[in-house]
Coordinates of C-alpha atoms in Angstrom, one line a residue:
X1310 CA 97.3 8.2 34.1
X1311 CA 93.7 8.9 33.2
X1312 CA 92.2 12.1 34.5
X1313 CA 88.4 12.6 35.1
X1314 CA 87.2 16.2 35.5
X1315 CA 85.0 17.0 38.5
X1316 CA 81.3 16.1 37.7
X1317 CA 80.2 19.5 38.8
X1318 CA 81.6 21.0 35.7
X1319 CA 79.0 18.9 33.7
X1320 CA 76.0 19.9 35.8
X1321 CA 75.3 23.3 34.1
X1322 CA 75.6 21.9 30.5
X1323 CA 73.3 19.0 31.5
X1324 CA 70.6 21.3 32.9
X1325 CA 70.7 23.4 29.7
X1326 CA 70.3 20.3 27.5
X1327 CA 67.4 19.1 29.6
X1328 CA 65.7 22.5 29.4
X1329 CA 66.2 22.5 25.6
X1330 CA 64.7 19.0 25.3
X1331 CA 61.6 19.9 27.3
X1332 CA 61.1 23.1 25.3
X1333 CA 61.5 21.2 22.1
X1334 CA 59.0 18.5 23.1
X1335 CA 56.4 21.0 24.2
X1336 CA 56.5 23.5 21.4
X1337 CA 58.3 22.3 18.3
X1338 CA 56.4 20.0 15.9
X1339 CA 58.2 18.4 13.0
X1340 CA 56.3 17.7 9.8
X1341 CA 54.7 14.2 9.6
X1342 CA 57.0 13.1 6.8
X1343 CA 60.1 14.2 8.7
X1344 CA 58.9 12.4 11.8
X1345 CA 58.3 9.2 9.8
X1346 CA 61.8 9.4 8.2
X1347 CA 63.4 9.7 11.7
X1348 CA 61.3 6.7 13.0
X1349 CA 62.4 4.6 10.0
X1350 CA 66.0 5.1 11.1
X1351 CA 65.3 3.4 14.4
X1352 CA 65.6 -0.4 14.4
X1353 CA 62.6 -2.1 16.0
X1354 CA 61.4 -5.6 16.6
X1355 CA 58.7 -6.4 14.0
X1356 CA 55.2 -6.3 15.5
X1357 CA 53.3 -9.5 15.9
X1358 CA 50.1 -9.8 13.9
X1359 CA 47.2 -9.5 16.4
X1360 CA 44.6 -12.4 16.6
X1361 CA 41.8 -10.0 15.5
X1362 CA 39.7 -9.6 12.4
X1363 CA 40.6 -6.2 11.1
X1364 CA 37.4 -5.0 9.3
X1365 CA 37.9 -2.2 6.7
X1366 CA 35.5 0.6 7.1
X1367 CA 35.1 2.8 4.1
X1368 CA 33.2 5.6 5.8
X1369 CA 35.7 7.4 8.1
X1370 CA 32.8 8.5 10.3
X1371 CA 31.9 4.9 11.0
X1372 CA 32.9 3.7 14.5
X1373 CA 35.5 0.9 14.4
X1374 CA 34.6 -2.1 16.5
X1375 CA 37.2 -4.8 17.0
X1376 CA 35.7 -8.2 16.3
X1377 CA 37.2 -11.0 18.5
X1378 CA 38.5 -13.8 16.3
X1379 CA 37.0 -17.0 17.5
X1380 CA 38.3 -19.2 14.7
X1381 CA 38.2 -22.3 16.9
X1382 CA 34.4 -22.1 17.4
X1383 CA 34.1 -25.2 15.2
X1384 CA 35.2 -27.3 18.2
X1385 CA 32.4 -28.5 20.5
X1386 CA 32.5 -27.2 24.1
X1387 CA 33.2 -29.5 27.0
X1388 CA 30.5 -32.2 27.6
X1389 CA 29.7 -30.7 31.0
X1390 CA 27.5 -28.2 29.1
X1391 CA 25.4 -31.0 27.5
X1392 CA 22.2 -32.5 28.7
X1393 CA 22.1 -36.2 29.2
X1394 CA 18.8 -37.7 28.3
X1395 CA 19.7 -41.3 28.8
X1396 CA 16.8 -43.0 30.5
X1397 CA 16.1 -43.3 33.3
X1398 CA 16.9 -40.1 35.3
X1399 CA 17.9 -37.6 32.7
X1400 CA 20.3 -35.0 34.1
X1401 CA 22.5 -32.2 33.2
X1402 CA 26.1 -33.5 32.7
X1403 CA 27.3 -31.4 35.7
X1404 CA 24.9 -33.2 37.9
X1405 CA 21.9 -30.9 37.9
X1406 CA 18.7 -33.0 37.6
X1407 CA 16.6 -32.6 34.4
X1408 CA 13.0 -33.7 34.7
X1409 CA 11.4 -34.1 31.2
X1410 CA 7.6 -33.4 31.5
X1411 CA 5.6 -36.5 32.2
X1412 CA 2.3 -34.6 31.7
X1413 CA 1.1 -33.7 28.2
X1414 CA 0.7 -29.9 27.5
X1415 CA -3.1 -30.3 27.2
X1416 CA -3.2 -31.8 30.7
X1417 CA -1.2 -29.0 32.3
X1418 CA -3.7 -26.9 34.4
X1419 CA -1.5 -23.7 34.0
X1420 CA -1.9 -23.9 30.3
X1421 CA -5.7 -24.5 30.2
X1422 CA -6.5 -20.8 29.5
X1423 CA -4.4 -20.9 26.3
X1424 CA -6.6 -23.5 24.6
X1425 CA -9.7 -21.4 24.8
X1426 CA -11.0 -19.7 21.7
X1427 CA -13.0 -16.5 22.5
X1428 CA -13.0 -15.5 18.8
X1429 CA -13.9 -17.7 15.9
X1430 CA -11.8 -17.8 12.7
X1431 CA -12.9 -16.4 9.4
X1432 CA -14.7 -19.4 7.7
X1433 CA -13.0 -18.6 4.4
X1434 CA -9.4 -17.4 5.2
X1435 CA -9.2 -19.3 8.5
X1436 CA -7.7 -16.2 10.2
X1437 CA -8.6 -14.9 13.7
X1438 CA -8.9 -11.1 13.4
X1439 CA -8.2 -9.1 16.5
X1440 CA -9.8 -5.7 17.2
X1441 CA -6.4 -4.0 17.6
X1442 CA -5.4 -1.9 14.5
X1443 CA -2.0 -1.3 13.0
X1444 CA -0.7 2.3 13.4
X1445 CA 1.9 4.1 11.3
X1446 CA 5.5 4.8 12.3
X1447 CA 7.5 7.9 11.2
X1448 CA 11.2 8.6 11.5
X1449 CA 10.7 12.3 10.9
X1450 CA 11.7 14.5 13.9
X1451 CA 9.8 17.7 14.5
X1452 CA 9.9 19.8 11.2
X1453 CA 12.1 17.4 9.3
X1454 CA 10.8 16.3 5.9
X1455 CA 13.9 15.0 4.1
X1456 CA 13.9 11.6 5.7
X1457 CA 10.3 10.9 4.7
X1458 CA 11.4 10.8 1.0
X1459 CA 13.3 7.6 1.7
X1460 CA 11.8 4.2 2.2
X1461 CA 11.8 2.6 5.6
X1462 CA 11.0 -1.0 6.6
X1463 CA 11.6 -3.7 9.2
X1464 CA 10.8 -1.8 12.4
X1465 CA 12.6 -3.4 15.4
X1466 CA 11.2 -2.0 18.6
X1467 CA 12.3 -2.3 22.3
X1468 CA 10.9 -0.5 25.2
X1469 CA 13.1 1.7 27.5
X1470 CA 13.0 1.6 31.3
X1471 CA 10.1 3.5 32.8
X1472 CA 12.3 6.3 34.2
X1473 CA 13.4 7.2 30.6
X1474 CA 12.3 10.5 29.1
X1475 CA 11.3 8.6 25.9
X1476 CA 9.5 5.3 25.6
X1477 CA 11.1 3.2 22.9
X1478 CA 14.1 2.5 20.8
X1479 CA 13.3 2.1 17.1
X1480 CA 15.7 0.6 14.5
X1481 CA 14.6 0.7 10.9
X1482 CA 16.1 -0.3 7.6
X1483 CA 16.6 2.3 4.9
X1484 CA 15.9 1.4 1.3
X1485 CA 19.2 1.8 -0.7
X1486 CA 20.3 1.1 -4.3
X1487 CA 21.4 -2.4 -3.2
X1488 CA 25.1 -1.6 -2.9
X1489 CA 25.0 -1.5 0.9
X1490 CA 22.8 -2.0 3.9
X1491 CA 21.8 1.1 5.9
X1492 CA 20.0 1.1 9.3
X1493 CA 18.8 4.0 11.5
X1494 CA 18.1 4.2 15.2
X1495 CA 16.2 6.8 17.2
X1496 CA 14.3 7.2 20.5
X1497 CA 10.6 7.2 19.8
X1498 CA 7.3 7.9 21.5
X1499 CA 3.6 7.1 20.9
X1500 CA 1.1 9.9 20.7
X1501 CA -2.6 9.4 21.1
X1502 CA -5.5 10.8 19.1
X1503 CA -8.8 10.9 20.9
X1504 CA -10.2 11.0 24.5
X1505 CA -7.5 11.3 27.2
X1506 CA -9.1 8.3 28.9
X1507 CA -7.8 6.1 26.0
X1508 CA -4.2 7.3 26.4
X1509 CA -1.6 5.1 28.1
X1510 CA 0.3 6.5 31.1
X1511 CA 3.0 9.0 29.9
X1512 CA 1.6 9.4 26.4
X1513 CA 1.0 12.9 24.9
X1514 CA -1.7 14.0 22.5
X1515 CA -0.7 14.1 18.8
X1516 CA -0.1 17.5 17.4
X1517 CA -1.0 18.7 13.9
X1518 CA 2.4 17.8 12.4
X1519 CA 2.1 14.3 14.1
X1520 CA -1.3 13.7 12.5
X1521 CA -0.1 14.9 9.1
X1522 CA 2.9 12.5 9.2
X1523 CA 1.0 9.6 10.8
X1524 CA -1.9 9.5 8.4
X1525 CA -4.4 11.4 10.6
X1526 CA -4.3 8.9 13.5
X1527 CA -2.2 8.1 16.5
X1528 CA 1.2 6.5 15.9
X1529 CA 4.9 6.3 16.8
X1530 CA 7.4 9.0 15.9
X1531 CA 11.1 9.6 16.5
X1532 CA 11.7 11.9 19.4
X1533 CA 15.2 12.9 18.2
X1534 CA 17.0 12.9 14.8
X1535 CA 17.7 9.3 13.7
X1536 CA 21.3 8.2 13.6
X1537 CA 23.1 5.7 11.5
X1538 CA 23.9 2.5 13.4
X1539 CA 27.7 2.2 13.4
X1540 CA 28.1 -1.5 13.1
X1541 CA 31.1 -2.4 10.8
X1542 CA 30.9 -4.8 7.9
X1543 CA 32.1 -8.3 8.5
X1544 CA 34.0 -10.7 6.2
X1545 CA 32.4 -13.7 4.5
X1546 CA 34.3 -17.0 4.1
X1547 CA 32.4 -18.2 1.0
X1548 CA 29.0 -17.6 -0.6
X1549 CA 29.1 -19.9 -3.6
X1550 CA 28.3 -19.0 -7.1
X1551 CA 24.6 -18.3 -6.5
X1552 CA 25.0 -15.9 -3.6
X1553 CA 28.5 -14.6 -4.3
X1554 CA 27.3 -11.1 -4.9
X1555 CA 26.1 -10.9 -1.3
X1556 CA 29.8 -11.1 -0.1
X1557 CA 30.5 -7.5 -1.4
X1558 CA 27.4 -5.8 0.1
X1559 CA 28.6 -4.2 3.4
X1560 CA 26.3 -3.6 6.4
X1561 CA 23.9 -5.8 8.4
X1562 CA 20.2 -6.5 8.1
X1563 CA 17.3 -8.0 10.0
X1564 CA 18.2 -6.6 13.5
X1565 CA 16.4 -8.0 16.5
X1566 CA 16.4 -6.0 19.7
X1567 CA 15.6 -7.5 23.2
X1568 CA 16.5 -7.4 26.8
X1569 CA 18.4 -10.4 28.1
X1570 CA 17.4 -12.1 31.3
X1571 CA 20.4 -10.4 32.9
X1572 CA 19.1 -7.0 31.9
X1573 CA 21.4 -6.4 28.9
X1574 CA 20.0 -4.5 25.9
X1575 CA 21.1 -6.7 23.1
X1576 CA 20.9 -6.6 19.3
X1577 CA 21.3 -9.6 17.0
X1578 CA 22.0 -8.9 13.3
X1579 CA 22.5 -10.8 10.1
X1580 CA 25.9 -10.1 8.5
X1581 CA 28.6 -11.9 6.5
X1582 CA 29.9 -15.0 8.3
X1583 CA 33.5 -16.1 8.9
X1584 CA 32.3 -19.8 8.6
X1585 CA 30.1 -19.6 5.5
X1586 CA 28.2 -16.8 3.7
X1587 CA 25.8 -15.2 6.2
X1588 CA 25.5 -15.7 10.0
X1589 CA 24.2 -14.1 13.2
X1590 CA 26.2 -11.7 15.3
X1591 CA 25.4 -10.2 18.7
X1592 CA 26.4 -6.9 20.4
X1593 CA 25.4 -5.0 23.5
X1594 CA 23.5 -1.8 22.5
X1595 CA 25.3 0.1 25.2
X1596 CA 28.4 0.0 22.9
X1597 CA 26.4 1.6 20.1
X1598 CA 24.0 3.9 21.8
X1599 CA 24.9 6.0 24.9
X1600 CA 21.2 6.2 25.8
X1601 CA 21.2 2.8 27.3
X1602 CA 24.4 3.3 29.4
X1603 CA 23.0 6.6 30.7
X1604 CA 19.7 5.1 31.6
X1605 CA 21.2 2.2 33.5
X1606 CA 23.4 4.6 35.4
X1607 CA 20.3 6.5 36.6
X1608 CA 18.4 3.4 37.7
X1609 CA 16.3 4.6 40.7
X1610 CA 16.6 1.2 42.3
X1611 CA 20.3 0.4 41.8
X1612 CA 22.3 3.3 40.2
X1613 CA 25.4 2.0 38.5
X1614 CA 26.7 0.8 35.2
X1615 CA 24.2 -2.0 34.8
X1616 CA 25.0 -5.7 34.3
X1617 CA 28.3 -6.8 32.9
X1618 CA 28.4 -6.9 29.1
X1619 CA 28.4 -10.5 27.6
X1620 CA 28.9 -9.0 24.2
X1621 CA 31.1 -5.9 24.4
X1622 CA 32.2 -6.5 20.8
X1623 CA 30.4 -7.7 17.7
X1624 CA 30.5 -11.4 18.3
X1625 CA 29.5 -14.2 15.9
X1626 CA 27.1 -16.8 17.2
X1627 CA 27.7 -20.4 16.2
X1628 CA 25.9 -23.7 15.7
X1629 CA 27.7 -26.9 16.7
X1630 CA 28.9 -29.3 15.5
X1631 CA 30.3 -27.5 12.4
X1632 CA 28.6 -29.8 9.9
X1633 CA 25.1 -28.7 11.1
X1634 CA 25.7 -25.1 9.9
X1635 CA 24.1 -23.8 6.8
X1636 CA 25.6 -21.5 4.2
X1637 CA 23.1 -18.8 5.1
X1638 CA 21.8 -18.7 8.7
X1639 CA 19.1 -16.3 9.9
X1640 CA 16.0 -15.9 12.2
X1641 CA 17.5 -17.4 15.3
X1642 CA 15.8 -16.7 18.7
X1643 CA 17.5 -15.9 21.9
X1644 CA 15.9 -16.9 25.3
X1645 CA 17.0 -17.4 28.8
X1646 CA 16.9 -16.2 32.4
X1647 CA 19.4 -14.4 34.7
X1648 CA 21.7 -17.5 34.7
X1649 CA 21.6 -19.3 31.4
X1650 CA 21.0 -18.2 27.8
X1651 CA 20.0 -20.3 24.8
X1652 CA 19.7 -20.0 21.0
X1653 CA 16.7 -21.4 19.3
X1654 CA 17.9 -22.2 15.8
X1655 CA 14.9 -23.6 13.9
X1656 CA 11.8 -25.7 14.0
X1657 CA 9.8 -27.6 11.4
X1658 CA 7.4 -30.5 11.1
X1659 CA 10.3 -32.9 11.4
X1660 CA 12.7 -31.3 13.9
X1661 CA 13.5 -28.6 16.4
X1662 CA 17.0 -27.4 17.4
X1663 CA 18.3 -25.2 20.2
X1664 CA 21.5 -25.0 22.2
X1665 CA 23.0 -23.4 25.3
X1666 CA 25.2 -20.3 24.9
X1667 CA 28.4 -20.9 26.8
X1668 CA 30.1 -17.6 26.1
X1669 CA 32.0 -15.8 23.4
X1670 CA 29.5 -17.0 20.7
X1671 CA 30.2 -20.6 21.6
X1672 CA 27.3 -23.0 21.9
X1673 CA 26.6 -26.6 22.8
X1674 CA 25.2 -29.2 20.4
X1675 CA 21.4 -29.5 20.0
X1676 CA 19.8 -29.9 23.4
X1677 CA 16.2 -30.8 22.2
X1678 CA 14.7 -33.6 24.1
X1679 CA 15.2 -36.6 21.8
X1680 CA 11.7 -37.9 22.7
X1681 CA 9.9 -34.6 21.9
X1682 CA 7.3 -35.0 19.1
X1683 CA 7.1 -32.3 16.4
X1684 CA 4.5 -29.6 17.0
X1685 CA 4.3 -28.1 13.5
X1686 CA 2.4 -29.9 10.8
X1687 CA 3.3 -30.7 7.2
X1688 CA 1.7 -29.4 4.1
X1689 CA -1.9 -30.4 3.3
X1690 CA -1.6 -29.6 -0.3
X1691 CA 1.6 -30.2 -2.3
X1692 CA 0.6 -27.6 -4.9
X1693 CA 0.7 -24.8 -2.3
X1694 CA 4.3 -23.5 -1.8
X1695 CA 5.4 -22.4 1.6
X1696 CA 7.7 -22.8 4.5
X1697 CA 8.0 -22.0 8.2
X1698 CA 10.3 -19.2 9.5
X1699 CA 11.1 -18.1 13.0
X1700 CA 10.1 -14.4 13.0
X1701 CA 10.8 -12.4 16.1
X1702 CA 12.7 -12.4 19.4
X1703 CA 11.2 -14.2 22.4
X1704 CA 9.5 -13.0 25.6
X1705 CA 9.1 -14.6 29.0
X1706 CA 5.5 -14.9 30.2
X1707 CA 4.0 -15.6 33.7
X1708 CA 0.7 -17.3 33.2
X1709 CA -1.4 -15.1 35.5
X1710 CA -2.5 -11.5 35.7
X1711 CA -0.2 -8.8 37.1
X1712 CA -3.3 -7.3 38.7
X1713 CA -4.1 -10.5 40.5
X1714 CA -2.8 -10.3 44.1
X1715 CA -2.6 -14.1 44.3
X1716 CA -0.4 -14.3 41.2
X1717 CA 3.1 -15.5 42.2
X1718 CA 5.8 -16.1 39.6
X1719 CA 7.2 -19.6 39.8
X1720 CA 8.9 -21.9 37.3
X1721 CA 5.8 -24.1 36.8
X1722 CA 3.7 -21.2 35.6
X1723 CA 6.3 -19.5 33.4
X1724 CA 6.8 -20.0 29.7
X1725 CA 8.5 -18.4 26.7
X1726 CA 6.6 -17.3 23.6
X1727 CA 7.5 -16.0 20.2
X1728 CA 6.1 -15.4 16.7
X1729 CA 6.8 -17.6 13.7
X1730 CA 5.7 -17.0 10.1
X1731 CA 4.3 -19.4 7.6
X1732 CA 5.3 -18.0 4.2
X1733 CA 3.0 -18.7 1.3
X1734 CA 4.3 -18.4 -2.3
X1735 CA 2.6 -17.9 -5.6
X1736 CA 3.3 -19.8 -8.9
X1737 CA 6.2 -17.4 -9.6
X1738 CA 7.9 -18.4 -6.4
X1739 CA 7.3 -14.9 -4.9
X1740 CA 5.9 -14.4 -1.4
X1741 CA 2.2 -14.2 -1.4
X1742 CA 1.7 -13.6 2.4
X1743 CA 3.3 -14.1 5.7
X1744 CA 0.9 -15.7 8.2
X1745 CA 1.4 -14.9 11.9
X1746 CA 1.5 -17.8 14.4
X1747 CA 2.5 -17.8 18.1
X1748 CA 4.4 -20.6 19.7
X1749 CA 4.9 -21.3 23.5
X1750 CA 7.5 -23.5 25.1
X1751 CA 8.4 -24.3 28.7
X1752 CA 10.7 -22.1 30.8
X1753 CA 12.5 -25.0 32.4
X1754 CA 14.7 -27.6 30.9
X1755 CA 14.4 -29.3 28.6
X1756 CA 12.2 -26.4 27.3
X1757 CA 9.6 -28.6 25.7
X1758 CA 7.2 -27.2 23.1
X1759 CA 3.8 -26.6 24.6
X1760 CA 1.5 -25.0 22.0
X1761 CA 1.0 -23.2 18.7
X1762 CA -1.8 -21.0 17.3
X1763 CA -4.5 -23.0 15.7
X1764 CA -5.2 -20.2 13.3
X1765 CA -3.1 -17.3 11.9
X1766 CA -3.6 -13.9 13.6
X1767 CA -4.6 -10.7 11.7
X1768 CA -4.9 -7.1 13.1
X1769 CA -8.1 -5.1 12.5
X1770 CA -7.0 -3.2 9.4
X1771 CA -4.8 -6.0 8.0
X1772 CA -5.6 -7.8 4.7
X1773 CA -4.8 -11.4 4.1
X1774 CA -3.3 -11.2 0.6
X1775 CA -4.5 -13.8 -1.8
X1776 CA -8.1 -13.4 -0.8
X1777 CA -10.8 -10.9 -2.0
X1778 CA -12.2 -8.2 0.3
X1779 CA -15.5 -10.1 0.6
X1780 CA -13.5 -13.1 1.9
X1781 CA -11.2 -11.1 4.2
X1782 CA -14.1 -9.5 6.2
X1783 CA -16.6 -12.3 5.9
X1784 CA -17.0 -12.5 9.7
X1785 CA -16.9 -8.7 10.5
X1786 CA -19.9 -6.7 11.9
X1787 CA -19.0 -3.8 9.6
X1788 CA -18.7 -6.2 6.6
X1789 CA -19.9 -4.0 3.8
X1790 CA -18.0 -0.9 4.9
X1791 CA -14.7 -2.8 5.2
X1792 CA -15.3 -4.6 1.9
X1793 CA -15.7 -1.3 0.1
X1794 CA -12.6 0.1 1.8
X1795 CA -10.6 -2.9 0.7
X1796 CA -11.8 -2.5 -2.9
X1797 CA -10.7 1.1 -2.9
X1798 CA -7.1 0.2 -1.9
X1799 CA -7.1 2.3 1.2
X1800 CA -3.5 3.2 1.9
X1801 CA -3.4 2.4 5.6
X1802 CA -4.9 -1.0 5.2
X1803 CA -1.9 -3.3 5.4
X1804 CA -1.8 -5.8 2.5
X1805 CA 1.6 -7.6 2.6
X1806 CA 2.8 -7.7 6.2
X1807 CA 5.5 -9.4 8.2
X1808 CA 6.2 -9.1 12.0
X1809 CA 9.8 -8.1 12.9
X1810 CA 9.7 -7.7 16.7
X1811 CA 7.7 -8.1 19.9
X1812 CA 8.4 -6.2 23.1
X1813 CA 6.6 -5.5 26.4
X1814 CA 5.1 -2.1 26.2
X1815 CA 6.7 0.9 28.0
X1816 CA 5.5 2.2 31.4
X1817 CA 5.5 -0.6 33.9
X1818 CA 6.6 1.2 37.0
X1819 CA 8.3 -1.6 38.9
X1820 CA 10.6 -3.0 36.1
X1821 CA 14.3 -3.3 36.6
X1822 CA 16.3 -4.1 33.5
X1823 CA 16.5 -7.8 34.3
X1824 CA 12.6 -7.8 34.3
X1825 CA 12.2 -6.0 30.9
X1826 CA 11.8 -9.3 29.1
X1827 CA 9.2 -10.8 31.4
X1828 CA 5.5 -9.9 31.6
X1829 CA 2.1 -11.2 32.6
X1830 CA -1.0 -12.2 30.7
X1831 CA -2.6 -8.8 31.2
X1832 CA 0.5 -6.8 30.1
X1833 CA 0.6 -5.2 26.7
X1834 CA 2.8 -6.3 23.9
X1835 CA 4.1 -4.0 21.1
X1836 CA 4.5 -5.7 17.7
X1837 CA 6.7 -4.1 15.0
X1838 CA 5.2 -4.9 11.6
X1839 CA 6.6 -4.1 8.1
X1840 CA 4.3 -3.4 5.2
X1841 CA 5.2 -4.5 1.7
X1842 CA 8.9 -3.7 2.1
X1843 CA 8.0 0.0 2.0
X1844 CA 6.5 1.1 5.3
X1845 CA 6.5 0.5 9.1
X1846 CA 3.6 0.0 11.5
X1847 CA 3.0 -1.2 15.0
X1848 CA 0.2 -2.6 17.1
X1849 CA -0.5 -3.0 20.8
X1850 CA -2.2 -6.2 22.0
X1851 CA -2.7 -7.7 25.5
X1852 CA -0.6 -10.9 25.7
X1853 CA -3.7 -13.0 26.5
X1854 CA -5.3 -12.0 23.2
X1855 CA -2.2 -13.0 21.2
X1856 CA -2.0 -16.4 22.8
X1857 CA -5.7 -17.4 22.5
X1858 CA -6.9 -20.5 20.8
X1859 CA -3.6 -22.4 20.8
X1860 CA -3.3 -26.1 19.9
X1861 CA -1.5 -28.2 22.4
X1862 CA 1.7 -29.9 21.2
X1863 CA 1.8 -33.7 21.4
X1864 CA 4.5 -33.9 24.1
X1865 CA 6.9 -36.8 24.3
X1866 CA 6.9 -40.0 22.3
X1867 CA 7.7 -43.5 23.4
X1868 CA 11.0 -43.8 21.5
X1869 CA 13.7 -41.2 21.0
X1870 CA 13.6 -39.4 17.6
X1871 CA 17.3 -38.2 18.0
X1872 CA 20.4 -39.6 19.6
X1873 CA 21.4 -38.2 23.0
X1874 CA 23.5 -35.0 22.7
X1875 CA 26.2 -36.7 24.7
X1876 CA 26.8 -39.2 21.9
X1877 CA 29.1 -38.5 19.0
X1878 CA 26.3 -38.2 16.4
X1879 CA 23.2 -36.1 16.9
X1880 CA 21.5 -37.0 13.7
X1881 CA 18.1 -38.7 13.7
X1882 CA 18.2 -42.4 14.3
X1883 CA 15.1 -43.0 12.2
X1884 CA 12.7 -41.1 10.0
X1885 CA 10.4 -38.9 12.0
X1886 CA 6.9 -40.2 12.1
X1887 CA 4.1 -38.0 10.8
X1888 CA 1.7 -36.7 13.4
X1889 CA -1.9 -36.8 12.2
X1890 CA -4.0 -34.3 14.1
X1891 CA -7.7 -33.4 13.5
X1892 CA -7.8 -30.8 10.7
X1893 CA -10.2 -29.5 8.0
X1894 CA -8.2 -31.1 5.2
X1895 CA -7.8 -34.7 4.2
X1896 CA -5.2 -34.3 1.6
X1897 CA -1.9 -36.2 2.0
X1898 CA 1.0 -34.1 3.3
X1899 CA 4.4 -33.3 2.0
X1900 CA 7.2 -33.1 4.6
X1901 CA 8.7 -29.8 5.4
X1902 CA 12.5 -29.6 5.8
X1903 CA 12.8 -26.2 7.5
X1904 CA 13.2 -22.6 6.6
X1905 CA 16.1 -22.7 4.1
X1906 CA 15.2 -22.2 0.5
X1907 CA 17.3 -23.2 -2.5
X1908 CA 19.5 -20.4 -4.0
X1909 CA 17.9 -18.7 -6.9
X1910 CA 19.1 -20.3 -10.2
X1911 CA 19.4 -18.8 -13.6
X1912 CA 16.2 -20.6 -14.7
X1913 CA 14.1 -19.1 -11.9
X1914 CA 11.7 -16.4 -12.9
X1915 CA 12.6 -12.8 -12.2
X1916 CA 11.4 -11.3 -8.9
X1917 CA 9.3 -8.2 -8.6
X1918 CA 11.5 -5.2 -7.7
X1919 CA 9.6 -4.1 -4.6
X1920 CA 9.9 -7.5 -3.0
X1921 CA 13.4 -8.5 -4.3
X1922 CA 15.3 -7.6 -1.1
X1923 CA 12.9 -9.4 1.2
X1924 CA 12.8 -12.5 -0.9
X1925 CA 16.6 -12.8 -1.2
X1926 CA 16.9 -12.7 2.6
X1927 CA 14.1 -15.1 3.3
X1928 CA 14.8 -17.6 0.4
X1929 CA 18.2 -18.3 1.8
X1930 CA 17.3 -18.5 5.4
X1931 CA 19.0 -21.7 6.5
X1932 CA 20.9 -24.8 5.5
X1933 CA 17.9 -27.0 4.8
X1934 CA 16.2 -27.5 1.5
X1935 CA 13.0 -25.6 0.9
X1936 CA 9.7 -27.3 2.0
X1937 CA 6.3 -27.1 0.5
X1938 CA 4.4 -26.6 3.7
X1939 CA 1.3 -25.1 5.0
X1940 CA -0.9 -25.7 8.0
X1941 CA -3.5 -28.4 7.5
X1942 CA -6.4 -26.1 8.2
X1943 CA -5.6 -23.9 5.2
X1944 CA -7.8 -23.9 2.1
X1945 CA -6.2 -24.9 -1.2
X1946 CA -4.8 -22.0 -3.0
X1947 CA -6.0 -21.4 -6.6

């Protein structure tokens, strides 16, 4: 017979054991090695490998950001996301009607003001010079001097909401030894120097230390100590023998800051790609900089957390189908409204490509109207080397004045605009100058191209490199004074410049985050401009002045230049016809094939050190072969 003692006899020993366990768990700590040895004695089911790209971060202070693995992005999205341009009655595949424009851009009454030319171009350089100067940018905060010893370039600028204590976010690239990429971010303000009547609302006068750091004039300066942007390095699939060294350089470059149509503060960066060598990645700035999250939470209109994040993690953007991707992709533009977002990949004298973003970095195939005729022109002189490059983010524009009581935003009077560069090269294949052009396209599907600047735009104290001082200021009232200043090599007269960003200026009192990317013709635009890969400047210009003297695009042709996106193949069905427009030159043209330049070979001449970094980035811009292109109105380079 089995005997079981009464359970009450075990009650006291059990309570004592429980008390001992609680005491041990709360006070006693075994050494890490001992704990690990004990854990190894326990049998566990092996952990499954997560479907994530684990990115090693050498610096322990760098924030770890999990990168979603979208390895299936090579697959095209469902066809319901495509446009269907089959005639007649083009429509979105889900049934939404698409009406390609039946009126040419130069016949659209809303665009009439964009064709006017209040300023005439320089008869020698062919530039239109605006009266707006370039001002210096300093990352030094208060009495700091250490940071100024470094080189800073590529200023990407975005304005903060009007209720912010500071006005702008500034991201700048730091010159390094080439072993890594380094970018800083800070909140920044503009100070004025002169009569108070010339100050913008909310601006403060420049102090003595401001003037000392900003070259004796007004400018932009960090309001707090700059911080390193903690964006982790990404893996590269393959860079080939010419660009293989790029695989081992951690960090990102060429950031673009902008507000989405949903009110998200986004940053697009260039970094190593999981599909080739380099690609484009997107992330919400609220993940990286608490300033944005705090500002959106204190919105006086709608306090809260702001719009949902479309890019809570660093997410690679794609181009579909997979065979249209280049080994090195860069300079893409993002545009869209509160409902739909798009990526503008590239444009040249032969083609234009953009696609709809369907989420998680996935995109559709090219959605360009197959009947749209090219708006850019080919090279007038085959001996002048050059190519077209998309340069900045895009802004949405309402084609009337904010101050006009009769101005009503509606789709028919809204457009997008951005800046593109025409890069000239010298005989050594080095960049001679970046010329600044503005492009405008429709804000409604199929987002047709509407116009482009007839002449490149210069700021008041900006020099067109490749021309003598007498030629640069041939048309200026203060001709002799400016010529002498140019001969003396005045430091604050920009010589080799390129525009990195455009943003609506700070201070508009009625803006909600979803309106931060939209402005009117009389609103001010802030341009972030790099100088000779060694300095940062900015300028402020009324939108109407930037978009003056445009050339209307030719519109739609009689026959499609490309197959419908709903078909299996989206390649051209026939060679694209050349568009001959009235120009100053009668030389035959050479076709341009886009913004991708061939990788540098062993036989290529060495690059100048101060421009090496910029050239490496731009010369491998996309999948296309390099073009020898320049606008028809340009004079022949010596």
